Structures are given as structure tokens and as C-alpha cells.
């Protein structure tokens, strides 16, 4: 039987999955550490969820991402993608708003 796919595709897929998993771990760690060092009143000032909620979401997402291979969820499970979404929302939306609220300069 002739196949069009090379025999090493599983290894390539594993390396790509592993690279994405490590990237999500780093992204989660950055989001959690940034959230830890922010003031709690800054979250209320920008009109978002409280610091406790963001810590729970980023911390839980990071824990789930770190344990995904051990729980046999796979490197690219739906839980990892949801966690990556939480990290991205925090780093791309909440973090800049917090920075503007804390330093007082605003976006202009």
C-alpha cells in the first residue's frame, strides 16, 4: 500500500505539539506573575473582574496546562486551548489597561 504521507509525520506532529505546549506554559507563567504583582484596586479602576478572579483563572489555567500530559489530555487538548485564550485575554487586554491605570499616563 502506497501512502502520500511520510513515515515521520507523527514525530513532526509531536514536536509541534510540544513546542505549542511549552509556549503556552511560558505565556501562562507570564500572565500569572504579572497578575500577582498588580495592585488589587487597579482591577476595579479599569472595570474588569477582581484580581482574585484573574489569579484563579490564570493559575488554574497554568496548572491545567502543566498537568495536561500527565492527565493524558494530550498536548493540544481543548483545556489547553481555553487556558491559552485566558492567558491571551489577560496579556493583550487587561495588562495594557492596568499599565495605563497604574502609571497614570493613559494611551494618549
Short mmCIF file of N, CA and C in Angstrom, two decimals:
data_model
loop_
_atom_site.label_atom_id
_atom_site.label_comp_id
_atom_site.label_asym_id
_atom_site.label_seq_id
_atom_site.Cartn_x
_atom_site.Cartn_y
_atom_site.Cartn_z
N UNK A 1 0.84 -1.18 0.00
CA UNK A 1 0.00 0.00 0.00
C UNK A 1 0.88 1.24 0.00
N UNK A 2 0.59 2.16 -0.86
CA UNK A 2 1.37 3.38 -1.00
C UNK A 2 0.64 4.51 -0.27
N UNK A 3 1.39 5.23 0.55
CA UNK A 3 0.81 6.37 1.24
C UNK A 3 1.51 7.64 0.80
N UNK A 4 0.77 8.74 0.84
CA UNK A 4 1.34 10.02 0.43
C UNK A 4 2.02 10.73 1.59
N UNK A 5 1.79 10.26 2.79
CA UNK A 5 2.35 10.91 3.97
C UNK A 5 3.64 10.21 4.37
N UNK A 6 4.69 10.97 4.59
CA UNK A 6 5.95 10.34 5.02
C UNK A 6 5.79 9.66 6.38
N UNK A 7 6.65 8.74 6.66
CA UNK A 7 6.54 7.94 7.88
C UNK A 7 6.91 8.73 9.13
N UNK A 8 7.53 9.87 9.01
CA UNK A 8 7.96 10.63 10.17
C UNK A 8 6.97 11.70 10.59
N UNK A 9 5.77 11.71 10.06
CA UNK A 9 4.81 12.77 10.36
C UNK A 9 4.41 12.78 11.83
N UNK A 10 4.36 11.59 12.46
CA UNK A 10 3.99 11.55 13.88
C UNK A 10 5.04 12.25 14.75
N UNK A 11 6.29 12.08 14.40
CA UNK A 11 7.35 12.74 15.16
C UNK A 11 7.30 14.25 14.97
N UNK A 12 7.05 14.71 13.76
CA UNK A 12 6.92 16.14 13.48
C UNK A 12 5.73 16.71 14.23
N UNK A 13 4.62 16.00 14.23
CA UNK A 13 3.43 16.44 14.95
C UNK A 13 3.71 16.52 16.45
N UNK A 14 4.43 15.56 16.99
CA UNK A 14 4.78 15.58 18.40
C UNK A 14 5.64 16.79 18.74
N UNK A 15 6.61 17.11 17.91
CA UNK A 15 7.48 18.26 18.17
C UNK A 15 6.71 19.57 18.10
N UNK A 16 5.80 19.68 17.15
CA UNK A 16 4.99 20.90 17.06
C UNK A 16 4.08 21.03 18.27
N UNK A 17 3.44 19.92 18.67
CA UNK A 17 2.58 19.94 19.86
C UNK A 17 3.38 20.31 21.11
N UNK A 18 4.57 19.77 21.23
CA UNK A 18 5.42 20.06 22.38
C UNK A 18 5.84 21.53 22.40
N UNK A 19 6.16 22.09 21.24
CA UNK A 19 6.55 23.50 21.17
C UNK A 19 5.38 24.40 21.55
N UNK A 20 4.18 24.08 21.09
CA UNK A 20 3.00 24.88 21.44
C UNK A 20 2.71 24.75 22.92
N UNK A 21 2.86 23.56 23.48
CA UNK A 21 2.63 23.34 24.91
C UNK A 21 3.61 24.16 25.76
N UNK A 22 4.88 24.17 25.39
CA UNK A 22 5.88 24.95 26.12
C UNK A 22 5.58 26.44 25.99
N UNK A 23 5.18 26.89 24.81
CA UNK A 23 4.81 28.29 24.61
C UNK A 23 3.64 28.67 25.51
N UNK A 24 2.65 27.80 25.62
CA UNK A 24 1.50 28.08 26.49
C UNK A 24 1.91 28.10 27.97
N UNK A 25 2.85 27.26 28.35
CA UNK A 25 3.35 27.30 29.73
C UNK A 25 4.03 28.64 30.03
N UNK A 26 4.85 29.10 29.12
CA UNK A 26 5.54 30.39 29.30
C UNK A 26 4.53 31.54 29.32
N UNK A 27 3.56 31.49 28.43
CA UNK A 27 2.52 32.50 28.37
C UNK A 27 1.73 32.54 29.67
N UNK A 28 1.38 31.38 30.18
CA UNK A 28 0.64 31.29 31.44
C UNK A 28 1.44 31.79 32.63
N UNK A 29 2.71 31.44 32.67
CA UNK A 29 3.56 31.90 33.76
C UNK A 29 3.70 33.42 33.73
N UNK A 30 3.84 33.99 32.54
CA UNK A 30 3.94 35.45 32.43
C UNK A 30 2.65 36.12 32.89
N UNK A 31 1.50 35.58 32.49
CA UNK A 31 0.22 36.16 32.89
C UNK A 31 0.01 36.06 34.40
N UNK A 32 0.33 34.92 34.97
CA UNK A 32 0.16 34.73 36.41
C UNK A 32 1.09 35.63 37.21
N UNK A 33 2.34 35.71 36.82
CA UNK A 33 3.28 36.56 37.55
C UNK A 33 2.92 38.04 37.45
N UNK A 34 2.45 38.46 36.28
CA UNK A 34 2.05 39.86 36.15
C UNK A 34 0.83 40.14 37.01
N UNK A 35 -0.09 39.22 37.05
CA UNK A 35 -1.29 39.40 37.85
C UNK A 35 -0.96 39.43 39.35
N UNK A 36 0.01 38.66 39.75
CA UNK A 36 0.40 38.63 41.17
C UNK A 36 0.95 39.96 41.66
N UNK A 37 1.69 40.67 40.82
CA UNK A 37 2.36 41.88 41.28
C UNK A 37 1.52 43.14 41.12
N UNK A 38 0.33 43.04 40.54
CA UNK A 38 -0.51 44.22 40.36
C UNK A 38 -1.31 44.53 41.62
N UNK A 39 -1.67 45.79 41.77
CA UNK A 39 -2.50 46.21 42.91
C UNK A 39 -3.93 45.77 42.67
N UNK A 40 -4.62 45.40 43.74
CA UNK A 40 -5.99 44.91 43.62
C UNK A 40 -6.96 46.02 43.21
N UNK A 41 -6.70 47.25 43.65
CA UNK A 41 -7.63 48.34 43.31
C UNK A 41 -7.52 48.76 41.84
N UNK A 42 -6.43 48.41 41.18
CA UNK A 42 -6.28 48.75 39.77
C UNK A 42 -7.27 47.97 38.91
N UNK A 43 -7.61 46.76 39.32
CA UNK A 43 -8.56 45.97 38.56
C UNK A 43 -9.95 46.61 38.60
N UNK A 44 -10.32 47.14 39.76
CA UNK A 44 -11.61 47.82 39.87
C UNK A 44 -11.59 49.13 39.08
N UNK A 45 -10.45 49.78 39.02
CA UNK A 45 -10.34 51.05 38.31
C UNK A 45 -10.55 50.89 36.80
N UNK A 46 -10.17 49.76 36.25
CA UNK A 46 -10.35 49.57 34.81
C UNK A 46 -11.67 48.89 34.47
N UNK A 47 -12.45 48.52 35.50
CA UNK A 47 -13.77 47.96 35.27
C UNK A 47 -13.77 46.52 34.80
N UNK A 48 -12.89 45.71 35.33
CA UNK A 48 -12.84 44.30 34.97
C UNK A 48 -13.08 43.44 36.20
N UNK A 49 -12.95 42.16 36.05
CA UNK A 49 -13.11 41.26 37.19
C UNK A 49 -12.02 41.53 38.21
N UNK A 50 -12.23 41.05 39.42
CA UNK A 50 -11.29 41.34 40.51
C UNK A 50 -9.98 40.59 40.30
N UNK A 51 -9.00 40.99 41.06
CA UNK A 51 -7.69 40.36 40.99
C UNK A 51 -7.78 38.89 41.39
N UNK A 52 -8.62 38.59 42.36
CA UNK A 52 -8.78 37.21 42.81
C UNK A 52 -9.30 36.32 41.67
N UNK A 53 -10.25 36.81 40.92
CA UNK A 53 -10.80 36.03 39.81
C UNK A 53 -9.74 35.81 38.73
N UNK A 54 -8.99 36.85 38.41
CA UNK A 54 -7.94 36.70 37.39
C UNK A 54 -6.84 35.77 37.88
N UNK A 55 -6.50 35.84 39.17
CA UNK A 55 -5.50 34.91 39.70
C UNK A 55 -6.00 33.48 39.62
N UNK A 56 -7.27 33.27 39.95
CA UNK A 56 -7.83 31.92 39.88
C UNK A 56 -7.85 31.40 38.45
N UNK A 57 -8.24 32.25 37.51
CA UNK A 57 -8.31 31.80 36.12
C UNK A 57 -6.92 31.53 35.54
N UNK A 58 -5.98 32.44 35.75
CA UNK A 58 -4.64 32.23 35.20
C UNK A 58 -3.91 31.10 35.93
N UNK A 59 -4.07 31.04 37.24
CA UNK A 59 -3.42 29.96 38.00
C UNK A 59 -4.00 28.61 37.67
N UNK A 60 -5.31 28.53 37.58
CA UNK A 60 -5.95 27.26 37.20
C UNK A 60 -5.59 26.85 35.79
N UNK A 61 -5.56 27.81 34.89
CA UNK A 61 -5.18 27.51 33.52
C UNK A 61 -3.74 27.04 33.42
N UNK A 62 -2.86 27.67 34.18
CA UNK A 62 -1.46 27.25 34.17
C UNK A 62 -1.30 25.85 34.76
N UNK A 63 -2.02 25.57 35.84
CA UNK A 63 -1.96 24.24 36.45
C UNK A 63 -2.49 23.18 35.49
N UNK A 64 -3.61 23.48 34.84
CA UNK A 64 -4.18 22.53 33.89
C UNK A 64 -3.27 22.33 32.68
N UNK A 65 -2.64 23.39 32.24
CA UNK A 65 -1.70 23.29 31.12
C UNK A 65 -0.49 22.45 31.51
N UNK A 66 0.02 22.68 32.71
CA UNK A 66 1.20 21.94 33.15
C UNK A 66 0.89 20.45 33.35
N UNK A 67 -0.32 20.15 33.79
CA UNK A 67 -0.67 18.75 34.08
C UNK A 67 -1.32 18.03 32.91
N UNK A 68 -1.53 18.70 31.80
CA UNK A 68 -2.23 18.09 30.65
C UNK A 68 -1.56 16.78 30.18
N UNK A 69 -0.25 16.72 30.01
CA UNK A 69 0.34 15.45 29.57
C UNK A 69 0.21 14.34 30.61
N UNK A 70 0.31 14.67 31.89
CA UNK A 70 0.20 13.66 32.92
C UNK A 70 -1.23 13.15 33.08
N UNK A 71 -2.21 13.99 32.79
CA UNK A 71 -3.61 13.58 32.88
C UNK A 71 -4.09 12.91 31.59
N UNK A 72 -3.16 12.71 30.68
CA UNK A 72 -3.43 12.10 29.38
C UNK A 72 -4.47 12.88 28.58
N UNK A 73 -4.41 14.19 28.71
CA UNK A 73 -5.28 15.06 27.92
C UNK A 73 -4.66 15.39 26.57
N UNK A 74 -3.39 15.10 26.42
CA UNK A 74 -2.69 15.45 25.19
C UNK A 74 -2.11 16.84 25.29
N UNK A 75 -1.18 17.13 24.42
CA UNK A 75 -0.53 18.44 24.45
C UNK A 75 -1.45 19.54 23.93
N UNK A 76 -2.35 19.21 23.03
CA UNK A 76 -3.25 20.22 22.46
C UNK A 76 -4.70 19.84 22.72
N UNK A 77 -5.06 19.73 23.98
CA UNK A 77 -6.44 19.42 24.33
C UNK A 77 -7.28 20.70 24.31
N UNK A 78 -8.57 20.54 24.44
CA UNK A 78 -9.45 21.70 24.46
C UNK A 78 -9.19 22.56 25.70
N UNK A 79 -8.79 21.92 26.79
CA UNK A 79 -8.50 22.67 28.01
C UNK A 79 -7.27 23.56 27.85
N UNK A 80 -6.29 23.06 27.12
CA UNK A 80 -5.10 23.87 26.86
C UNK A 80 -5.44 25.07 25.99
N UNK A 81 -6.32 24.88 25.03
CA UNK A 81 -6.70 25.99 24.15
C UNK A 81 -7.53 27.03 24.90
N UNK A 82 -8.39 26.59 25.81
CA UNK A 82 -9.15 27.53 26.64
C UNK A 82 -8.21 28.31 27.55
N UNK A 83 -7.25 27.60 28.14
CA UNK A 83 -6.27 28.27 29.01
C UNK A 83 -5.45 29.29 28.22
N UNK A 84 -5.04 28.93 27.03
CA UNK A 84 -4.28 29.86 26.19
C UNK A 84 -5.13 31.09 25.86
N UNK A 85 -6.41 30.91 25.67
CA UNK A 85 -7.31 32.04 25.44
C UNK A 85 -7.38 32.96 26.64
N UNK A 86 -7.45 32.38 27.83
CA UNK A 86 -7.47 33.19 29.06
C UNK A 86 -6.17 33.97 29.19
N UNK A 87 -5.05 33.31 28.94
CA UNK A 87 -3.75 33.99 29.03
C UNK A 87 -3.67 35.13 28.03
N UNK A 88 -4.14 34.89 26.82
CA UNK A 88 -4.08 35.91 25.78
C UNK A 88 -4.96 37.11 26.11
N UNK A 89 -6.15 36.87 26.63
CA UNK A 89 -7.04 37.97 27.02
C UNK A 89 -6.39 38.79 28.12
N UNK A 90 -5.80 38.12 29.09
CA UNK A 90 -5.16 38.87 30.18
C UNK A 90 -3.99 39.70 29.65
N UNK A 91 -3.11 39.07 28.88
CA UNK A 91 -1.90 39.77 28.44
C UNK A 91 -2.16 40.83 27.38
N UNK A 92 -3.17 40.64 26.55
CA UNK A 92 -3.41 41.58 25.46
C UNK A 92 -4.47 42.63 25.77
N UNK A 93 -5.32 42.39 26.77
CA UNK A 93 -6.38 43.34 27.08
C UNK A 93 -6.24 43.92 28.48
N UNK A 94 -6.12 43.08 29.47
CA UNK A 94 -6.10 43.54 30.87
C UNK A 94 -4.76 44.18 31.22
N UNK A 95 -3.66 43.56 30.81
CA UNK A 95 -2.33 44.08 31.15
C UNK A 95 -2.11 45.50 30.66
N UNK A 96 -2.40 45.84 29.38
CA UNK A 96 -2.22 47.23 28.95
C UNK A 96 -3.12 48.21 29.70
N UNK A 97 -4.35 47.79 30.00
CA UNK A 97 -5.26 48.67 30.74
C UNK A 97 -4.75 48.90 32.16
N UNK A 98 -4.21 47.86 32.78
CA UNK A 98 -3.63 48.01 34.12
C UNK A 98 -2.42 48.93 34.08
N UNK A 99 -1.60 48.76 33.06
CA UNK A 99 -0.41 49.62 32.94
C UNK A 99 -0.81 51.08 32.80
N UNK A 100 -1.83 51.36 32.00
CA UNK A 100 -2.29 52.73 31.83
C UNK A 100 -2.91 53.28 33.11
N UNK A 101 -3.62 52.44 33.86
CA UNK A 101 -4.26 52.89 35.10
C UNK A 101 -3.25 53.13 36.20
N UNK A 102 -2.22 52.32 36.26
CA UNK A 102 -1.25 52.43 37.36
C UNK A 102 -0.28 53.58 37.15
N UNK A 103 0.23 53.76 35.92
CA UNK A 103 1.21 54.81 35.71
C UNK A 103 0.57 56.17 35.45
N UNK A 104 -0.74 56.18 35.15
CA UNK A 104 -1.47 57.43 35.02
C UNK A 104 -1.29 58.17 33.71
N UNK A 105 -0.58 57.61 32.77
CA UNK A 105 -0.34 58.31 31.51
C UNK A 105 -1.47 58.08 30.50
N UNK A 106 -2.14 56.96 30.55
CA UNK A 106 -3.17 56.67 29.58
C UNK A 106 -2.57 56.28 28.24
N UNK A 107 -3.44 56.02 27.28
CA UNK A 107 -2.94 55.58 25.98
C UNK A 107 -2.57 56.75 25.08
N UNK A 108 -2.84 57.97 25.46
CA UNK A 108 -2.52 59.12 24.64
C UNK A 108 -1.23 59.69 25.12
#
